[in-house]
Coordinates of C-alpha atoms in Angstrom, one line a residue:
Chain A
M1357 CA 132.0 109.1 121.8
K1358 CA 133.8 112.4 122.5
P1359 CA 132.9 115.4 121.0
R1360 CA 136.0 115.8 119.4
A1361 CA 136.0 112.5 117.8
A1362 CA 132.4 112.8 117.0
L1363 CA 133.3 116.2 115.5
L1364 CA 135.8 114.0 113.4
A1365 CA 133.3 111.6 112.5
V1366 CA 131.2 114.0 111.0
L1367 CA 133.6 115.6 108.8
A1368 CA 135.0 112.4 107.6
L1369 CA 131.0 111.2 106.9
A1370 CA 130.7 114.8 105.0
A1371 CA 133.8 113.8 103.0
T1372 CA 133.2 110.2 102.0
V1373 CA 129.5 111.1 101.3
A1374 CA 130.7 114.3 99.3
R1375 CA 132.0 111.7 96.5
A1376 CA 129.0 109.9 96.1
E1377 CA 126.8 113.1 96.3
I1378 CA 125.8 115.0 93.4
P1379 CA 127.9 118.0 92.9
E1380 CA 127.5 121.1 94.6
A1381 CA 126.8 123.0 91.5
E1382 CA 124.7 120.8 89.9
R1383 CA 122.1 120.5 92.5
R1384 CA 118.8 121.5 91.8
S1385 CA 115.6 121.7 94.1
G1386 CA 112.6 119.4 92.7
Y1387 CA 111.1 122.8 91.8
H1388 CA 112.9 123.0 88.6
D1389 CA 111.6 119.6 87.6
M1390 CA 108.1 120.9 87.1
G1391 CA 106.2 122.4 84.5
P1392 CA 105.6 126.4 84.4
S1393 CA 102.4 126.3 85.5
V1394 CA 103.0 124.5 88.6
Q1395 CA 106.0 126.7 89.5
A1396 CA 103.6 129.6 88.8
M1397 CA 101.4 128.2 91.3
Q1398 CA 104.2 127.7 93.9
D1399 CA 105.6 131.5 93.1
D1400 CA 102.1 133.3 93.8
D1401 CA 101.0 133.2 97.5
A1402 CA 97.7 134.0 96.3
A1403 CA 97.7 130.7 93.9
N1404 CA 99.8 128.6 96.2
P1405 CA 97.0 126.2 98.2
G1406 CA 99.5 125.9 100.9
T1407 CA 98.4 129.8 101.7
L1408 CA 95.6 128.1 103.2
W1409 CA 97.6 126.2 105.9
L1410 CA 99.5 129.2 106.7
L1411 CA 96.6 131.3 107.3
Q1412 CA 95.6 128.7 109.6
G1413 CA 98.7 128.2 111.1
E1414 CA 99.3 132.1 111.7
A1415 CA 95.7 131.5 113.8
L1416 CA 96.7 128.9 115.8
W1417 CA 100.1 130.4 116.7
D1418 CA 98.5 133.4 118.5
R1419 CA 95.4 130.9 120.2
R1420 CA 96.0 130.1 123.7
Q1421 CA 95.6 126.4 124.3
G1422 CA 96.1 123.8 126.7
A1423 CA 96.1 123.4 130.5
A1424 CA 98.7 126.3 130.8
A1425 CA 96.6 128.3 128.7
K1426 CA 99.3 129.8 126.7
S1427 CA 100.0 130.5 123.0
C1428 CA 103.1 129.8 121.0
A1429 CA 103.1 133.7 120.6
D1430 CA 102.9 134.5 124.2
C1431 CA 106.4 132.6 124.8
H1432 CA 108.0 133.0 121.3
G1433 CA 106.5 136.8 120.0
A1434 CA 106.3 137.2 116.8
A1435 CA 106.6 134.3 114.8
S1436 CA 109.0 136.0 112.7
G1437 CA 111.6 135.5 115.1
L1438 CA 111.7 131.9 114.3
A1439 CA 113.3 132.7 111.1
G1440 CA 116.0 130.1 110.2
V1441 CA 114.9 127.7 112.6
A1442 CA 113.3 125.2 110.1
A1443 CA 116.9 125.6 108.1
R1444 CA 118.6 123.8 111.0
Y1445 CA 115.9 120.7 111.7
P1446 CA 116.4 118.1 112.8
A1447 CA 118.2 119.0 115.6
F1448 CA 119.6 117.1 118.3
S1449 CA 116.9 117.1 121.4
G1450 CA 118.3 116.0 124.7
V1451 CA 114.9 114.9 126.0
S1452 CA 114.7 112.3 123.1
S1453 CA 118.5 111.5 123.3
R1454 CA 118.2 112.0 119.5
P1455 CA 117.5 114.4 116.6
I1456 CA 114.1 115.5 116.2
D1457 CA 112.1 117.1 113.2
L1458 CA 110.4 120.2 113.1
E1459 CA 107.0 118.7 113.9
Q1460 CA 108.5 116.7 116.8
R1461 CA 109.8 119.7 118.2
I1462 CA 106.3 121.7 117.9
N1463 CA 104.6 118.8 119.3
L1464 CA 107.0 118.9 122.5
C1465 CA 105.8 122.4 122.9
R1466 CA 102.5 121.4 122.6
T1467 CA 103.3 118.5 125.6
D1468 CA 105.5 120.5 127.6
N1469 CA 104.5 124.1 127.2
Q1470 CA 101.2 124.0 126.6
K1471 CA 100.1 121.0 128.6
A1472 CA 97.8 120.0 125.9
D1473 CA 97.9 116.7 123.9
A1474 CA 100.3 116.2 121.1
W1475 CA 98.9 116.7 117.7
A1476 CA 98.6 113.6 115.2
Y1477 CA 101.0 113.4 112.1
E1478 CA 99.4 114.8 109.0
S1479 CA 97.0 116.5 111.2
R1480 CA 95.5 119.7 109.7
E1481 CA 96.6 121.5 112.9
L1482 CA 100.4 120.3 112.7
L1483 CA 101.0 120.7 109.2
S1484 CA 99.5 124.6 109.1
L1485 CA 101.7 125.3 112.3
S1486 CA 105.1 123.7 110.7
A1487 CA 104.1 125.3 107.6
Y1488 CA 103.9 128.3 109.2
V1489 CA 107.0 128.2 111.4
A1490 CA 108.8 126.9 108.1
R1491 CA 107.6 130.1 105.9
Q1492 CA 109.6 132.2 108.3
S1493 CA 112.8 130.5 107.0
R1494 CA 112.0 130.9 103.2
D1495 CA 114.8 131.7 100.7
L1496 CA 117.3 130.9 103.9
P1497 CA 119.7 128.4 103.0
I1498 CA 119.5 124.8 105.0
A1499 CA 122.1 125.1 107.6
P1500 CA 122.4 121.9 109.4
P1501 CA 123.8 122.2 112.9
A1502 CA 127.6 121.3 113.2
D1503 CA 126.5 119.1 116.4
P1504 CA 128.8 116.0 116.9
R1505 CA 125.7 114.2 118.5
L1506 CA 124.0 114.3 115.1
A1507 CA 127.4 111.9 113.6
P1508 CA 125.9 108.8 114.4
F1509 CA 122.1 109.4 113.1
L1510 CA 123.4 111.2 110.1
A1511 CA 125.5 108.2 109.4
A1512 CA 122.3 106.0 109.5
G1513 CA 120.0 108.3 107.5
A1514 CA 123.2 108.1 104.9
D1515 CA 123.5 104.4 105.0
L1516 CA 119.6 103.8 104.9
F1517 CA 119.5 106.5 101.9
A1518 CA 121.9 104.1 100.4
R1519 CA 120.5 100.4 101.3
R1520 CA 118.2 98.3 98.6
Q1521 CA 114.8 97.7 100.0
G1522 CA 111.7 96.0 99.5
Q1523 CA 110.4 93.8 96.9
L1524 CA 111.8 96.0 94.0
N1525 CA 114.9 95.7 95.8
L1526 CA 115.9 99.7 94.9
S1527 CA 118.0 102.2 97.0
C1528 CA 116.9 106.0 97.3
A1529 CA 120.3 106.7 95.9
Q1530 CA 119.7 104.6 92.6
C1531 CA 116.9 106.8 91.6
H1532 CA 117.8 110.4 93.2
D1533 CA 122.0 110.2 93.0
D1534 CA 122.2 108.1 89.8
N1535 CA 119.5 108.8 87.7
H1536 CA 117.5 112.0 88.5
G1537 CA 116.6 114.0 85.7
K1538 CA 115.3 110.9 83.7
K1539 CA 111.6 109.8 83.4
L1540 CA 110.3 107.1 85.8
A1541 CA 106.9 106.5 83.4
A1542 CA 105.5 110.1 83.5
A1543 CA 107.6 111.3 86.2
T1544 CA 110.8 113.5 86.3
I1545 CA 113.1 111.9 89.4
P1546 CA 114.1 114.8 91.2
Q1547 CA 117.0 115.1 93.2
A1548 CA 114.8 114.6 96.4
H1549 CA 116.0 117.7 98.3
P1550 CA 113.7 118.2 101.1
T1551 CA 113.8 122.2 100.2
G1552 CA 109.5 122.5 100.1
Y1553 CA 108.5 121.0 103.3
P1554 CA 105.7 120.5 104.0
I1555 CA 104.6 120.8 100.3
Y1556 CA 101.3 121.1 98.8
R1557 CA 101.4 118.0 96.3
L1558 CA 98.5 118.2 93.7
E1559 CA 98.1 114.0 93.4
W1560 CA 97.2 114.5 97.7
Q1561 CA 95.0 117.7 97.3
S1562 CA 96.3 118.5 100.6
L1563 CA 99.6 120.0 102.1
G1564 CA 101.5 117.0 103.2
S1565 CA 105.2 116.7 105.4
L1566 CA 108.5 115.4 104.1
Q1567 CA 107.5 111.8 106.0
R1568 CA 104.4 111.4 103.9
R1569 CA 106.5 111.8 100.6
L1570 CA 109.3 109.3 101.9
R1571 CA 106.5 106.9 102.7
N1572 CA 105.1 107.6 99.2
C1573 CA 108.5 106.5 97.8
L1574 CA 109.0 103.3 100.0
I1575 CA 105.4 102.2 98.9
G1576 CA 106.6 103.1 95.4
M1577 CA 109.7 100.5 96.1
R1578 CA 107.5 98.0 97.6
A1579 CA 109.0 98.2 100.9
E1580 CA 107.4 98.1 104.3
P1581 CA 106.8 102.2 105.3
Y1582 CA 107.9 103.0 108.5
A1583 CA 105.4 104.4 111.0
Y1584 CA 104.7 108.0 111.2
G1585 CA 107.7 109.6 113.7
A1586 CA 109.9 106.1 113.5
P1587 CA 113.3 107.2 114.2
E1588 CA 114.7 106.2 110.5
Y1589 CA 112.4 109.1 108.9
V1590 CA 114.1 111.5 111.1
D1591 CA 117.6 109.8 110.2
L1592 CA 116.9 110.3 106.6
E1593 CA 115.4 113.8 107.0
L1594 CA 118.8 114.7 108.8
Y1595 CA 120.8 113.1 105.9
L1596 CA 118.6 114.7 103.3
M1597 CA 119.1 118.6 105.1
S1598 CA 122.5 117.6 105.0
R1599 CA 123.0 116.8 101.6
A1600 CA 121.0 120.1 100.8
R1601 CA 123.1 122.3 102.8
G1602 CA 123.0 125.5 101.5
M1603 CA 120.0 125.3 99.4
P1604 CA 117.2 128.1 100.2
L1605 CA 114.4 126.5 101.8
E1606 CA 111.0 127.6 99.6
A1607 CA 108.1 126.0 101.8
P1608 CA 105.3 125.8 101.3
G1609 CA 106.4 124.1 98.0
V1610 CA 103.7 122.9 95.4
R1611 CA 104.2 119.3 93.5
P1612 CA 102.8 117.4 91.1
Chain B
M1435 CA 120.9 93.2 100.4
S1436 CA 124.0 95.1 100.7
R1437 CA 126.3 95.5 97.4
P1438 CA 128.8 93.0 98.6
D1439 CA 126.4 90.1 99.1
L1440 CA 124.8 91.0 95.3
V1441 CA 128.2 90.8 94.2
A1442 CA 128.9 87.6 95.6
A1443 CA 125.1 86.4 94.5
G1444 CA 126.2 87.5 90.9
L1445 CA 129.6 86.0 90.9
V1446 CA 128.3 82.6 92.0
A1447 CA 125.1 82.6 89.9
S1448 CA 127.5 82.5 86.7
I1449 CA 129.2 79.9 87.6
V1450 CA 126.8 77.5 89.9
V1451 CA 123.7 75.9 88.9
W1452 CA 121.2 76.2 91.4
G1453 CA 120.0 73.3 93.3
P1454 CA 116.5 72.4 93.6
S1455 CA 116.3 73.1 97.2
P1456 CA 116.7 76.4 97.9
L1457 CA 114.0 77.7 95.6
A1458 CA 111.4 75.1 96.5
A1459 CA 111.9 76.3 99.9
Q1460 CA 110.6 79.6 98.7
G1461 CA 107.7 78.3 97.0
L1462 CA 109.3 79.0 93.6
R1463 CA 109.8 76.7 90.5
T1464 CA 113.4 75.5 90.3
Y1465 CA 115.3 76.4 87.5
V1466 CA 118.8 76.0 86.4
A1467 CA 120.9 78.9 85.2
N1468 CA 123.7 78.1 82.5
G1469 CA 126.2 81.3 82.4
D1470 CA 124.1 84.2 81.4
S1471 CA 120.8 82.2 80.4
I1472 CA 118.4 79.7 81.9
S1473 CA 117.5 77.4 78.3
V1474 CA 114.4 75.9 80.1
S1475 CA 110.9 77.1 80.4
L1476 CA 110.2 77.5 84.1
T1477 CA 106.5 76.2 83.5
G1478 CA 107.8 73.4 81.3
R1479 CA 105.7 74.9 78.6
P1480 CA 106.1 77.9 75.9
G1481 CA 104.4 81.1 77.1
D1482 CA 101.6 83.2 75.3
P1483 CA 103.3 86.3 73.7
E1484 CA 99.9 87.9 73.6
K1485 CA 99.6 87.8 77.6
G1486 CA 102.8 88.5 77.9
R1487 CA 102.8 92.0 75.9
A1488 CA 99.7 92.7 78.5
V1489 CA 102.0 92.1 81.4
V1490 CA 104.8 94.5 80.0
A1491 CA 102.3 97.2 79.5
N1492 CA 100.6 96.9 82.7
R1493 CA 102.3 99.5 85.0
Q1494 CA 101.2 97.6 88.4
V1495 CA 102.0 94.5 87.0
G1496 CA 105.5 94.0 85.0
L1497 CA 106.2 97.8 85.6
C1498 CA 108.3 97.5 82.9
L1499 CA 107.5 100.8 81.4
L1500 CA 108.1 102.7 84.4
C1501 CA 111.9 102.4 83.2
H1502 CA 111.8 100.9 79.6
T1503 CA 110.5 102.4 76.4
G1504 CA 109.0 99.5 74.2
P1505 CA 106.4 99.4 71.0
I1506 CA 103.5 99.8 72.9
P1507 CA 102.1 103.0 71.5
E1508 CA 98.8 102.9 73.7
E1509 CA 101.1 103.5 76.6
R1510 CA 102.0 107.1 76.1
F1511 CA 104.2 107.7 79.4
Q1512 CA 107.1 105.6 79.3
G1513 CA 110.2 105.7 81.2
S1514 CA 113.9 106.7 80.2
L1515 CA 115.7 104.7 82.6
A1516 CA 116.5 101.8 80.8
P1517 CA 117.3 100.2 77.2
E1518 CA 114.4 100.7 74.6
L1519 CA 112.7 96.8 74.2
S1520 CA 112.5 97.0 70.6
G1521 CA 114.8 94.4 69.2
A1522 CA 115.4 92.7 72.4
G1523 CA 114.5 89.3 70.7
S1524 CA 117.3 89.8 68.1
R1525 CA 120.0 91.2 71.0
W1526 CA 119.2 88.0 73.3
S1527 CA 118.3 84.2 73.0
E1528 CA 115.1 83.0 74.6
G1529 CA 117.4 81.8 77.5
Q1530 CA 119.1 85.2 78.0
L1531 CA 116.0 87.0 78.2
R1532 CA 114.8 84.5 80.5
L1533 CA 117.5 85.2 82.9
R1534 CA 117.5 89.1 82.7
I1535 CA 113.7 88.7 84.1
V1536 CA 114.2 86.0 86.4
D1537 CA 116.9 88.2 88.2
A1538 CA 118.8 90.7 86.4
A1539 CA 121.2 91.1 89.4
R1540 CA 122.8 87.9 88.6
I1541 CA 124.5 89.4 85.5
N1542 CA 124.9 92.8 86.8
P1543 CA 124.7 93.0 90.4
A1544 CA 124.6 97.0 90.8
T1545 CA 121.4 97.1 88.2
I1546 CA 118.2 98.8 88.9
M1547 CA 115.9 96.2 87.2
P1548 CA 114.1 94.3 89.7
P1549 CA 114.2 90.2 90.4
Y1550 CA 111.0 89.4 89.2
Y1551 CA 111.4 85.9 90.2
R1552 CA 113.3 85.9 93.5
T1553 CA 112.2 86.4 96.8
Q1554 CA 115.4 85.8 98.8
G1555 CA 118.3 88.4 99.9
L1556 CA 115.5 91.4 100.2
T1557 CA 115.5 93.8 102.4
R1558 CA 112.0 95.1 104.2
V1559 CA 109.4 93.9 101.7
A1560 CA 106.1 95.6 102.3
R1561 CA 103.9 93.0 104.3
S1562 CA 101.7 92.3 101.0
F1563 CA 104.6 91.6 99.0
V1564 CA 106.6 89.2 101.5
D1565 CA 107.7 85.5 99.8
K1566 CA 106.0 86.6 96.6
P1567 CA 107.7 87.0 93.2
I1568 CA 106.9 90.2 91.3
L1569 CA 105.9 88.1 88.5
S1570 CA 104.6 84.5 88.8
A1571 CA 106.6 81.6 86.7
E1572 CA 103.4 81.4 84.1
Q1573 CA 103.7 85.7 84.0
I1574 CA 107.8 85.3 82.9
E1575 CA 107.3 82.7 80.5
D1576 CA 104.6 84.7 78.8
V1577 CA 107.0 87.9 78.9
V1578 CA 109.9 85.9 77.4
A1579 CA 107.3 84.7 74.9
Y1580 CA 106.6 88.3 74.1
L1581 CA 110.3 90.0 73.9
T1582 CA 111.2 87.1 71.5
T1583 CA 109.0 88.8 69.0
L1584 CA 110.3 92.3 69.3
K1585 CA 112.8 91.2 66.5
D1586 CA 113.6 95.0 65.5

């Protein structure tokens, strides 16, 4: 696709999606669907269990690793220099010829720049560093890149969001666009904005990625979850970020 | 299943009697839908309302209370996505209830109520549930028998 045509496609998609989407003034983070005690836990760094991962992320940032014996800091300087980065991922990667998410970008620096092995998805290290990098963007508005190369992937994510899946034959949109605010048994259905990731989830007793959260919903729908790192998750993340554009990041969030 | 397919299936269902072969091929009992109802028991026998209540109450088996509220006070957290089940037995005939459980999309193609007795036209079903209906024919008859007791 020519860049201009692709840009028009992005705009057209934004326009068609905007109709079905939750109106901008009514968008709310899952934070507002939680009880005050969980909100307080997220707000207070001393009480937020995600802080433990941040501290480990900070230590890893400075640690020289891999055959290159380089730390993240050696190349990037202070982590605060990456402010805003988490707010614009997934981003297009020339190496992969498709969008990659923040975890995949960090792993790319592991393998290509540190000459070390990639970290496993949901490993303590990868979660810690992605939380630490995401923390640098706290309170910044989600700002998906206006990159025409992302258009087909964004469209694929929007399509997946609206597709019925699994034995229960439900789509993400049926819960998160059409029925947010209502109760699914004890849980209030949130609008599914990816503002807090990685999150500390009380049910997990751990920090976890957006992909882990999406797997949980797929399993609830009795759909076969994709493998970690699957392009479908990144397309969905891309769509969720675009749907939440302008909303402030709050990582690491706490969720029930 | 895409939305247009669902619409098509819903329209077809309202006028056509399902032949035995497609259901038999899915390993399901055959049934005949007339309009918005299946008047004959899937098992040929009446169900057991007490067992049906247990299925409805169990959120891993019936899943009903994830979405519905119902007169089952020992289940504290009930959903708010769907109508209250109390009174369903006076709003609907036994046959209408049966079709609503078997495949609610045949009445409302846009429904979020899962198809409890259908294995076709679904996408990416988790491996452990492939080719299995959500409830067995016996469980459906038990649930229908329970719902018909919910007169007010």
